[in-house]
Each structure stands twice: as C-alpha cells, then as structure tokens.
Short mmCIF file of C-alpha atoms in Angstrom, two decimals:
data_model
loop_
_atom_site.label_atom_id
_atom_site.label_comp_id
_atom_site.label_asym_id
_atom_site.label_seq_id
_atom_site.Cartn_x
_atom_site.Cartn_y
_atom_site.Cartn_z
CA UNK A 349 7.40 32.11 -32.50
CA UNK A 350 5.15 35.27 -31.82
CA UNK A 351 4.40 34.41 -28.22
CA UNK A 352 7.83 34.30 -27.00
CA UNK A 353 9.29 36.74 -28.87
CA UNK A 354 8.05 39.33 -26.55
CA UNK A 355 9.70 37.50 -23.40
CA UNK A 356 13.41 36.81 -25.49
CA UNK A 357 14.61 40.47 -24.30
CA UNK A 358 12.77 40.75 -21.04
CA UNK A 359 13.78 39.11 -17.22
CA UNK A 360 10.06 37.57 -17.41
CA UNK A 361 11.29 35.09 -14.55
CA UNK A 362 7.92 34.64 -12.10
CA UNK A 363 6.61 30.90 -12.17
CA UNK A 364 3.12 30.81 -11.97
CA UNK A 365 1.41 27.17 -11.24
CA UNK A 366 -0.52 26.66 -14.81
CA UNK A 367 -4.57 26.06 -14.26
CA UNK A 368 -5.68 26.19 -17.92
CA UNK A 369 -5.64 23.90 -20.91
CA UNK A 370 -4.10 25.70 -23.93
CA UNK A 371 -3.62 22.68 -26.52
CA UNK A 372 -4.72 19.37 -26.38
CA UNK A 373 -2.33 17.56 -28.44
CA UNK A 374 -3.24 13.39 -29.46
CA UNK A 375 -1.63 11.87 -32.51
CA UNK A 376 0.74 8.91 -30.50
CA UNK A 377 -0.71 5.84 -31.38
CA UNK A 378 1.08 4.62 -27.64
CA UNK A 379 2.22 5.76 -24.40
CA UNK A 380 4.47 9.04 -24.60
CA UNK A 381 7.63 8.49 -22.79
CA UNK A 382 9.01 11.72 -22.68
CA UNK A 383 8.70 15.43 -23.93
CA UNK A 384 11.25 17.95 -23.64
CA UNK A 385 11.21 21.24 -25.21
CA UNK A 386 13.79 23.13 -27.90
CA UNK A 387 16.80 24.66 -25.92
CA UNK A 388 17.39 27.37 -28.03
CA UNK A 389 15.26 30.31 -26.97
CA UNK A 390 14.06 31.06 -30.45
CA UNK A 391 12.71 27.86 -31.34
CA UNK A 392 11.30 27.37 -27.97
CA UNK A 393 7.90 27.20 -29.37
CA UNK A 394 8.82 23.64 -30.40
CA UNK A 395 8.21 20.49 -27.97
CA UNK A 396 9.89 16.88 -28.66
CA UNK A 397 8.09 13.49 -28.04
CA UNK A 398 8.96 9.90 -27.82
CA UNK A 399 6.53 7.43 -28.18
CA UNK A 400 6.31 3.61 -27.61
CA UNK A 401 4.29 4.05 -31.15
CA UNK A 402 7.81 3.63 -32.55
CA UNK A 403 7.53 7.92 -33.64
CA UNK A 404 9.59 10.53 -32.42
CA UNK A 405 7.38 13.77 -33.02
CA UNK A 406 8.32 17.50 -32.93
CA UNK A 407 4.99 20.52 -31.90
CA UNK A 408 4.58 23.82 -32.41
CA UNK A 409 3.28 23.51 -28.45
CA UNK A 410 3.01 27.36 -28.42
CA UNK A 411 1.56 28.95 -31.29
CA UNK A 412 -0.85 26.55 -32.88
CA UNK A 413 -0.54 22.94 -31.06
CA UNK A 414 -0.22 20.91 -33.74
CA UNK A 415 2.33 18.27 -34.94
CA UNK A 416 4.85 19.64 -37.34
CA UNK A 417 7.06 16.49 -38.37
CA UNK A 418 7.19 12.96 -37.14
CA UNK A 419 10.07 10.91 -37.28
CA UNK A 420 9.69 6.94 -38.30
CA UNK A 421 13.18 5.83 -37.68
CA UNK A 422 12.73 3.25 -35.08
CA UNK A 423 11.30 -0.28 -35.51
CA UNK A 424 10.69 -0.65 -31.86
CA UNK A 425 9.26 1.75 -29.15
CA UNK A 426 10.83 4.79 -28.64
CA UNK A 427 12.25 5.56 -24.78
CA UNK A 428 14.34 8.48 -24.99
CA UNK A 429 14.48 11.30 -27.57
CA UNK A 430 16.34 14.58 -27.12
CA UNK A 431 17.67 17.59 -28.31
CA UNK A 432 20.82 18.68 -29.62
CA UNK A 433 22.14 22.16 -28.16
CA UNK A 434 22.08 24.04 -31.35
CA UNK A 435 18.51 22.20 -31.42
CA UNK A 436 18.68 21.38 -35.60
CA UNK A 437 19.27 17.52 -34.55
CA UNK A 438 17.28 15.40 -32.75
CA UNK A 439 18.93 12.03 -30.77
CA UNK A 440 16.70 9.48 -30.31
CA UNK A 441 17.16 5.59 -28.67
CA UNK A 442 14.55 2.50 -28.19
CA UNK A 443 13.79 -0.88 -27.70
CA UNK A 444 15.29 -1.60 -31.40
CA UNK A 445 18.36 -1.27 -29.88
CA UNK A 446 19.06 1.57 -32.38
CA UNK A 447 20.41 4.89 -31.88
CA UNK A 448 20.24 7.73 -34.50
CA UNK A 449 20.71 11.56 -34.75
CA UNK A 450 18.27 12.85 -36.75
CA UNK A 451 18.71 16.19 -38.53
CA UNK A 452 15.30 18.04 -37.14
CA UNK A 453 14.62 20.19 -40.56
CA UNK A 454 15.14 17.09 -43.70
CA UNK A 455 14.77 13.75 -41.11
CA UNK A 456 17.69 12.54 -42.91
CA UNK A 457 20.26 10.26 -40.52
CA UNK A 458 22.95 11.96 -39.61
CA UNK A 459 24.61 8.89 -37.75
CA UNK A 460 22.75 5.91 -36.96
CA UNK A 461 24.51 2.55 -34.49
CA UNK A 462 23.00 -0.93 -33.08
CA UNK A 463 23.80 -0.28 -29.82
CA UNK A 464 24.22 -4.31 -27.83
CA UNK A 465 21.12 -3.25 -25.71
CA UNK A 466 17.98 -1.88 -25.79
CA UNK A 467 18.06 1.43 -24.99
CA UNK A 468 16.01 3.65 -22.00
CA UNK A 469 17.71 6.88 -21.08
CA UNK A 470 20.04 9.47 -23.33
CA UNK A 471 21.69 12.74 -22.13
CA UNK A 472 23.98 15.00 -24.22
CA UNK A 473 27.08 16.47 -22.21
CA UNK A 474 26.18 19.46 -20.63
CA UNK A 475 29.22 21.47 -22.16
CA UNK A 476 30.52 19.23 -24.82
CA UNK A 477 27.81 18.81 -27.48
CA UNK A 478 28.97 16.26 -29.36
CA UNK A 479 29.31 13.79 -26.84
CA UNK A 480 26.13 11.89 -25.10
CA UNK A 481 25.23 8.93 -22.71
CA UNK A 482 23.66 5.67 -23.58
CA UNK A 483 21.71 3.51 -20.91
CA UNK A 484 19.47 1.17 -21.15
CA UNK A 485 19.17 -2.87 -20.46
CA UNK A 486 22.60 -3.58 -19.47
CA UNK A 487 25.29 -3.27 -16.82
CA UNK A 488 26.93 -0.99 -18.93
CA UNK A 489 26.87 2.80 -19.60
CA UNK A 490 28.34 4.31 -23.07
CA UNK A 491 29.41 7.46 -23.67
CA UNK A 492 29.53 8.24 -27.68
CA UNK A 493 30.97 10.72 -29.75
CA UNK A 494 28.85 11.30 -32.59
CA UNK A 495 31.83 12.74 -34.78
CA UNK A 496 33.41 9.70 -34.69
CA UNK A 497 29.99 7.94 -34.58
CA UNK A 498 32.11 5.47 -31.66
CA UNK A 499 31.89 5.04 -27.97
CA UNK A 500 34.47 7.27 -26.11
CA UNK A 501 33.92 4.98 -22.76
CA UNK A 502 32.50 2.68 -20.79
CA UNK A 503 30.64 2.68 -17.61
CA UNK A 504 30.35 -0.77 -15.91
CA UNK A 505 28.31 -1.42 -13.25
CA UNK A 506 26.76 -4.77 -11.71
CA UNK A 507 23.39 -3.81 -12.80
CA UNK A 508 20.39 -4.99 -15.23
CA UNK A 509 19.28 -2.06 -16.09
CA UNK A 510 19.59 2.09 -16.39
CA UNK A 511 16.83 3.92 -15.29
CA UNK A 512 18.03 7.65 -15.73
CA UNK A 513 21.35 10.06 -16.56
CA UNK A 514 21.47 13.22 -15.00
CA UNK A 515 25.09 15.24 -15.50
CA UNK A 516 25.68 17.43 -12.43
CA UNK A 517 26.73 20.98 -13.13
CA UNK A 518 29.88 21.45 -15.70
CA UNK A 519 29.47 17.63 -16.55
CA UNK A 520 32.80 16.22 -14.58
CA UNK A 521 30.46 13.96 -12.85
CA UNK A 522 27.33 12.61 -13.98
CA UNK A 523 24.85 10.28 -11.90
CA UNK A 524 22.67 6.96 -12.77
CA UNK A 525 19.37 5.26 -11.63
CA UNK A 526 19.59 1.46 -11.40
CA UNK A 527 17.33 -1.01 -11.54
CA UNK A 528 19.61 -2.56 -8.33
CA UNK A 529 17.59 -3.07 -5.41
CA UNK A 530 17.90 -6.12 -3.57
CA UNK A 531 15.63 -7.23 0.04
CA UNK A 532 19.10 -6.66 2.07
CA UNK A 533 20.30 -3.55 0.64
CA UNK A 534 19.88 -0.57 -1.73
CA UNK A 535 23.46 -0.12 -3.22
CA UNK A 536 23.94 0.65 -6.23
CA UNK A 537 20.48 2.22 -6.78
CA UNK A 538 22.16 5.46 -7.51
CA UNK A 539 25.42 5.33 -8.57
CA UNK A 540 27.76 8.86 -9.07
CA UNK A 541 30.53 8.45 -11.85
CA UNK A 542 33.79 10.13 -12.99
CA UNK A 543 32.69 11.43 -16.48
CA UNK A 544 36.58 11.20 -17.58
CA UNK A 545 38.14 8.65 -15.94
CA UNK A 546 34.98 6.53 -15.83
CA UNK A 547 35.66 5.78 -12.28
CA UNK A 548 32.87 4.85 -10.11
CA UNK A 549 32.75 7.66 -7.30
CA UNK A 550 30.05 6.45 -4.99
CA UNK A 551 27.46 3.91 -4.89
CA UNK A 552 26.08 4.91 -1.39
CA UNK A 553 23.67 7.49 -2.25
CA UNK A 554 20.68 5.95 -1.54
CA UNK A 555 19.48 3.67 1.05
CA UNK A 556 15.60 2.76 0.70
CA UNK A 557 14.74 -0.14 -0.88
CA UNK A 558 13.33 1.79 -3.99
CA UNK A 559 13.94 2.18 -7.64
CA UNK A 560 13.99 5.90 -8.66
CA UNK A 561 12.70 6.21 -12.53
CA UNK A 562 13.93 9.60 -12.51
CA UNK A 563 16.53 12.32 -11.52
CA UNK A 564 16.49 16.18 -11.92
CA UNK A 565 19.00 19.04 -11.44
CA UNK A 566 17.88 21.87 -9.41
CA UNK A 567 18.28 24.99 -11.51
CA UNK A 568 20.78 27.76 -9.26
CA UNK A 569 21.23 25.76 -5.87
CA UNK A 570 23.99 22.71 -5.65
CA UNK A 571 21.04 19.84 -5.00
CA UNK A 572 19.11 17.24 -7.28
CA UNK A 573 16.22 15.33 -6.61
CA UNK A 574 15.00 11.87 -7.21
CA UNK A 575 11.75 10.44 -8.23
CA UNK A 576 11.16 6.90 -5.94
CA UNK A 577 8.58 4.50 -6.11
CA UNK A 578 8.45 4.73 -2.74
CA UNK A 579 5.72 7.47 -3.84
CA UNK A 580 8.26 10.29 -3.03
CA UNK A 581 10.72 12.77 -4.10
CA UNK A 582 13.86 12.78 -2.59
CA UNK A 583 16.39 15.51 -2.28
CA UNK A 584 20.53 14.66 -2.33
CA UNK A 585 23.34 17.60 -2.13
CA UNK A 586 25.00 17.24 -5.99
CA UNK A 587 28.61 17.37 -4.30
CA UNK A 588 30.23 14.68 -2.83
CA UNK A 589 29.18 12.71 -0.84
CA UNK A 590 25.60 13.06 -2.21
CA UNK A 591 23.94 13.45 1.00
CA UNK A 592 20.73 13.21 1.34
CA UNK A 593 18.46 15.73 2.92
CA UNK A 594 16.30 13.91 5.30
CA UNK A 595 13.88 16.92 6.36
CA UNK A 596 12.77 17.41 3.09
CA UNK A 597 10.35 14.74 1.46
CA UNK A 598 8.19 15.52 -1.27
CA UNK A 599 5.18 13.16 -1.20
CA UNK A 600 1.71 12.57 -2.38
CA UNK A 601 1.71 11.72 -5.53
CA UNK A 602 1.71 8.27 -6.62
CA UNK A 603 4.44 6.44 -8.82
CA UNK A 604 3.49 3.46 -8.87
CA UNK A 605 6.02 1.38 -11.54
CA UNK A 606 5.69 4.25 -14.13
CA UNK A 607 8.68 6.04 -15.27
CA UNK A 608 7.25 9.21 -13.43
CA UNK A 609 9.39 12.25 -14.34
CA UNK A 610 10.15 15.39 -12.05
CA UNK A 611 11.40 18.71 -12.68
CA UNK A 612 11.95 21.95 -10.87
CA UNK A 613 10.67 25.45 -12.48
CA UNK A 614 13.21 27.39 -14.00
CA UNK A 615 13.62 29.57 -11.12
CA UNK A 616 13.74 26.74 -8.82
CA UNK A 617 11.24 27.65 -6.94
CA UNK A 618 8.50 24.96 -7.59
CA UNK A 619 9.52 21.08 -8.49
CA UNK A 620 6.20 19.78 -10.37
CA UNK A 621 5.69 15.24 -10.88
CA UNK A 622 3.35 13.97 -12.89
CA UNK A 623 1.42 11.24 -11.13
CA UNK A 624 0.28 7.53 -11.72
CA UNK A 625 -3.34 8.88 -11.48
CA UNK A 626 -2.92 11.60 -13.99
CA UNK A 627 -2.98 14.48 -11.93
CA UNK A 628 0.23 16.87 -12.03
CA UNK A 629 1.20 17.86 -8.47
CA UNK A 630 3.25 21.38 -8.15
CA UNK A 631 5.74 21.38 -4.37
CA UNK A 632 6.85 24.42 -2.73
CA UNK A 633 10.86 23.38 -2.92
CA UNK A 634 11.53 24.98 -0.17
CA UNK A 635 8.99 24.08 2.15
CA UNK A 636 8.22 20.16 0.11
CA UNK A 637 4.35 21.22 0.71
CA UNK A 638 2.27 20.95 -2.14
CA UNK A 639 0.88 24.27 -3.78
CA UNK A 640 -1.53 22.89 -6.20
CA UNK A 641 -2.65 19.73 -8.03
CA UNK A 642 -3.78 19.65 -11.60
CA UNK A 643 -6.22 16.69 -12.93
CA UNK A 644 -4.34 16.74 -15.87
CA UNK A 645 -4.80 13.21 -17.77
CA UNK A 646 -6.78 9.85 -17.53
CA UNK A 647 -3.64 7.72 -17.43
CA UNK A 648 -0.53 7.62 -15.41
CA UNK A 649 1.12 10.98 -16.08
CA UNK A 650 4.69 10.44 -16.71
CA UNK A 651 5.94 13.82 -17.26
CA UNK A 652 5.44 17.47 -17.00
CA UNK A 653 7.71 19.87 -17.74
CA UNK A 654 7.87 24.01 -17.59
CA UNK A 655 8.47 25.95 -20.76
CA UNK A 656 11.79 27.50 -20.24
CA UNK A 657 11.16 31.17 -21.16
CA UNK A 658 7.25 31.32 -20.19
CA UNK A 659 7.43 29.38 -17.23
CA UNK A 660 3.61 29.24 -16.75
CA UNK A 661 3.57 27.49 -19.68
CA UNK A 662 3.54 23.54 -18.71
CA UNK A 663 3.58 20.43 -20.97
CA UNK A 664 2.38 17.12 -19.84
CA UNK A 665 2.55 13.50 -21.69
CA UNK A 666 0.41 10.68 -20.77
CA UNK A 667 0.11 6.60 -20.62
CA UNK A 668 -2.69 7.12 -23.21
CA UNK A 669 -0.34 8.56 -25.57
CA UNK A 670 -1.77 12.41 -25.17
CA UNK A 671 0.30 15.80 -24.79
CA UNK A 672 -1.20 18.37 -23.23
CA UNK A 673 -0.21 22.27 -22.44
CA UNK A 674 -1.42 24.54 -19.84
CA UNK A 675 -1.11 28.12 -18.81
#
C-alpha cells in the first residue's frame, strides 16, 4: 500500500486523536460486529469485518476504501472474524455454529467444523499460530488446532455464555468474559485460565455486578482493561492476582447491552471505546480523563480501533452496519 510504505522503515510512533473522515465504507446489509486490521505491516492497508449479514468482508481501508472480497461462508450471522499471523487466512465463527479458515486470496476452505455451540468470540495464540480459542453459547471454552482440524482442550466453566478471549502476554494464561452475573455475587464474570493445563487460575477478578463485552491488552505496560456495562472501563494488573486498579475508572461513554469494544493506541498512550450513542470517546490512560469525543455514527458504535503503523488512522464499525475511517 503507498501510504504506509513510507512509515514501514521509519519510528513514526506519535498517536494523534483522528478528527477527519477519510472513507465512508457501507456495503453490510447488518450490524458489523467487529473489524480488525491485517497484522502484517505490508498488508496493513487491509481491514477485516464481520457482519450479522452472514459476510465476512476484507477493505482496502487505506488507499481507496472500498471492499475488495467478501466471504459467504456462513449461513448465520457472523460474530467473530480474525486474522491469521501470516495474514493469507482469515478465521471466522457465528451463530451457524460453524467455524472455518478461509484462505484470504482464493476464499477456498481451508478447514471448516460444526462446533456444539454457537459461536461469539475467537483469538489465535499469541505465539503459536496454529492454535486458536473458541467461545461462544456454552460453559465450555475450546482450544483447536487447525492442523489437526481437532480441539487440543477444553475449558469448562459454570457459565452460559463467553463474552470475550484476551491471551495475556506470551499466551501461558489467557482470560474470559462471562455472561455470569448473579444479584448476590459477580464470580465468575472474569475468569483467568492455565492455557496448558486448562486449569482454572482465578475466578475473583471482578466484583461489580456487571457483564464486560470486552477485554483489551495494554500494549508495553503489564495491565488490561475491561469494557462493563456498568458504562465504564476498568483497569486489572495482567499478573496474578488480577488486581484491580481502583483509582483509575474510565467513564462516560455509554454501553448500554452492546458488545462495545475498547482498545489502547499502539503506544499505549490513549485507550479509545466506541459508544452506544455512536460517538467514539479517546481517554488519557494515564490520567482516565477524556481527551476528545468523536460523533462518529448514528447507531451504537461497537468498535474502533487504531491502525497499527499510522496510528492516527482510526476505524470504526457501527449497529447500522457502516465502517468508517478517520485521520
């Protein structure tokens, strides 16, 4: 892509809070669940989207904002779609139940499996790239190897559903949001696991009596933070014993029973939420004050997420089914 190439050799690192709208980007016939953009520095230009349309899509979200290839693989909506690290396949899960790996260039299945549950949140292993996790509507966890095409392990938990995966850093231990919030207590709302021995570490993380649709890894510091619909972000130490930090709440924006996602700049120093109200709201980490908002959509804005060589570049996906990128 022309417009990075320029930044691939350089230490471009500032974060700049985007103001303007580059591309406007509408061809989901549904709400967009998710975006993430291409890994691999030299496709960066490229932006993936999963769509309760039943479509995975893949953008040129730099150059020319336009769609370059949709994916029709699913017969039911589309929750989680990602990339592979060598970003030429493309996993992708939904309500079908149905879990495929897509090569990104021919959209031929690679390796396709009925998973026993519909399906809500995927990660790949942070260092092992053939291995991923599998939540959804179910108690359980998987972890699959997709050169085997079987599941390596299971995670059991006494939960309905999985909200989110996040692996911490070098992927021995690996986190999930449950749907498990009762009037008495808030166990099991995160819960920290054992990536190997699929041991249940700790399921005392959080205490409020909220769901949190979403968790993200700060970039350079040992902390994550997670999305509540108590309308807040909150921030937890990423070794044991997961505390969290109780000076530091990020609120104002509004959750609301959307699957609101959060994520910190690449340099760490901003963590940006989209908003049930649309707009895109950009926090100071270190001081949880808010820089800047951005009336970004119409609907409930449900993620937005930095480009991770221009990081002024911002994508942002909507209830309405629109993708947007600023500068």
């Amino acid at each position: 892509s022309e417009l990075i190439k320029p930044y691939l050799g350089s230490k471009y690192k500032s974060t700049e809070v985007p103001k303007s709208l580059v591309f406007y980007m509408s061809k989901h016939g549904g709400p967009v669940n998710e975006i993430e953009w291409c890994p691999v520095r030299e496709q960066s230009h490229m932006l993936l989207s999963a769509s309760m349309d039943k479509t995975v899509k893949v953008w040129d979200a730099v150059d020319r904002g336009c769609c370059l290839r949709t994916y029709s693989c699913h017969s039911g909506a589309v929750r989680a779609a990602r990339w592979s690290s060598c970003g030429r396949r493309i996993l992708s899960g939904g309500f079908d139940s149905m879990l495929h790996l897509t090569d990104a260039e021919t959209g031929k299945q690679i390796f396709s499996s009925r998973n026993e549950f519909r399906i809500s949140a995927l990660k790949f292993h942070p260092t092992e790239s053939n291995i991923f996790i599998c939540g959804g509507f179910s108690p359980e966890v998987k972890a699959w190897d997709i050169r085997t095409s079987k599941v390596l392990r299971v995670y059991k938990a006494a939960v309905q559903q999985t909200l989110d995966i996040l692996f911490l850093p070098e992927g021995r231990e690996f986190l999930t949001s449950t749907d498990a919030v009762s009037r008495d207590s808030a166990d099991r709302t995160v819960i920290a696991w054992d990536f190997l021995s699929a041991a249940k570490i700790s399921n005392q993380i959080f205490h409020e009596r909220y769901t949190c649709p979403s968790l993200t890894l700060h970039p350079k510091e040992s902390v994550f933070v997670a999305q509540t619909n108590g309308n807040y972000m909150a921030l937890f130490s990423a070794q044991r014993p997961y505390r969290i930090n109780k000076k530091k709440r990020y609120e104002g924006h509004k959750v609301e029973g959307f699957a609101v996602g959060c994520e910190f700049s690449p340099d760490g120093t901003l963590l940006v939420t989209g908003s049930s109200d649309g707009k895109v709201f950009f926090y100071n980490y270190h001081t949880a004050r808010i820089i800047r908002t951005l009336s970004a959509h119409k609907e409930a804005c449900v993620s937005a997420i930095f480009h991770p060589v221009l990081p002024s570049l911002l994508a942002t996906c909507d209830w309405a089914g629109e993708i947007k990128i600023w500068q």
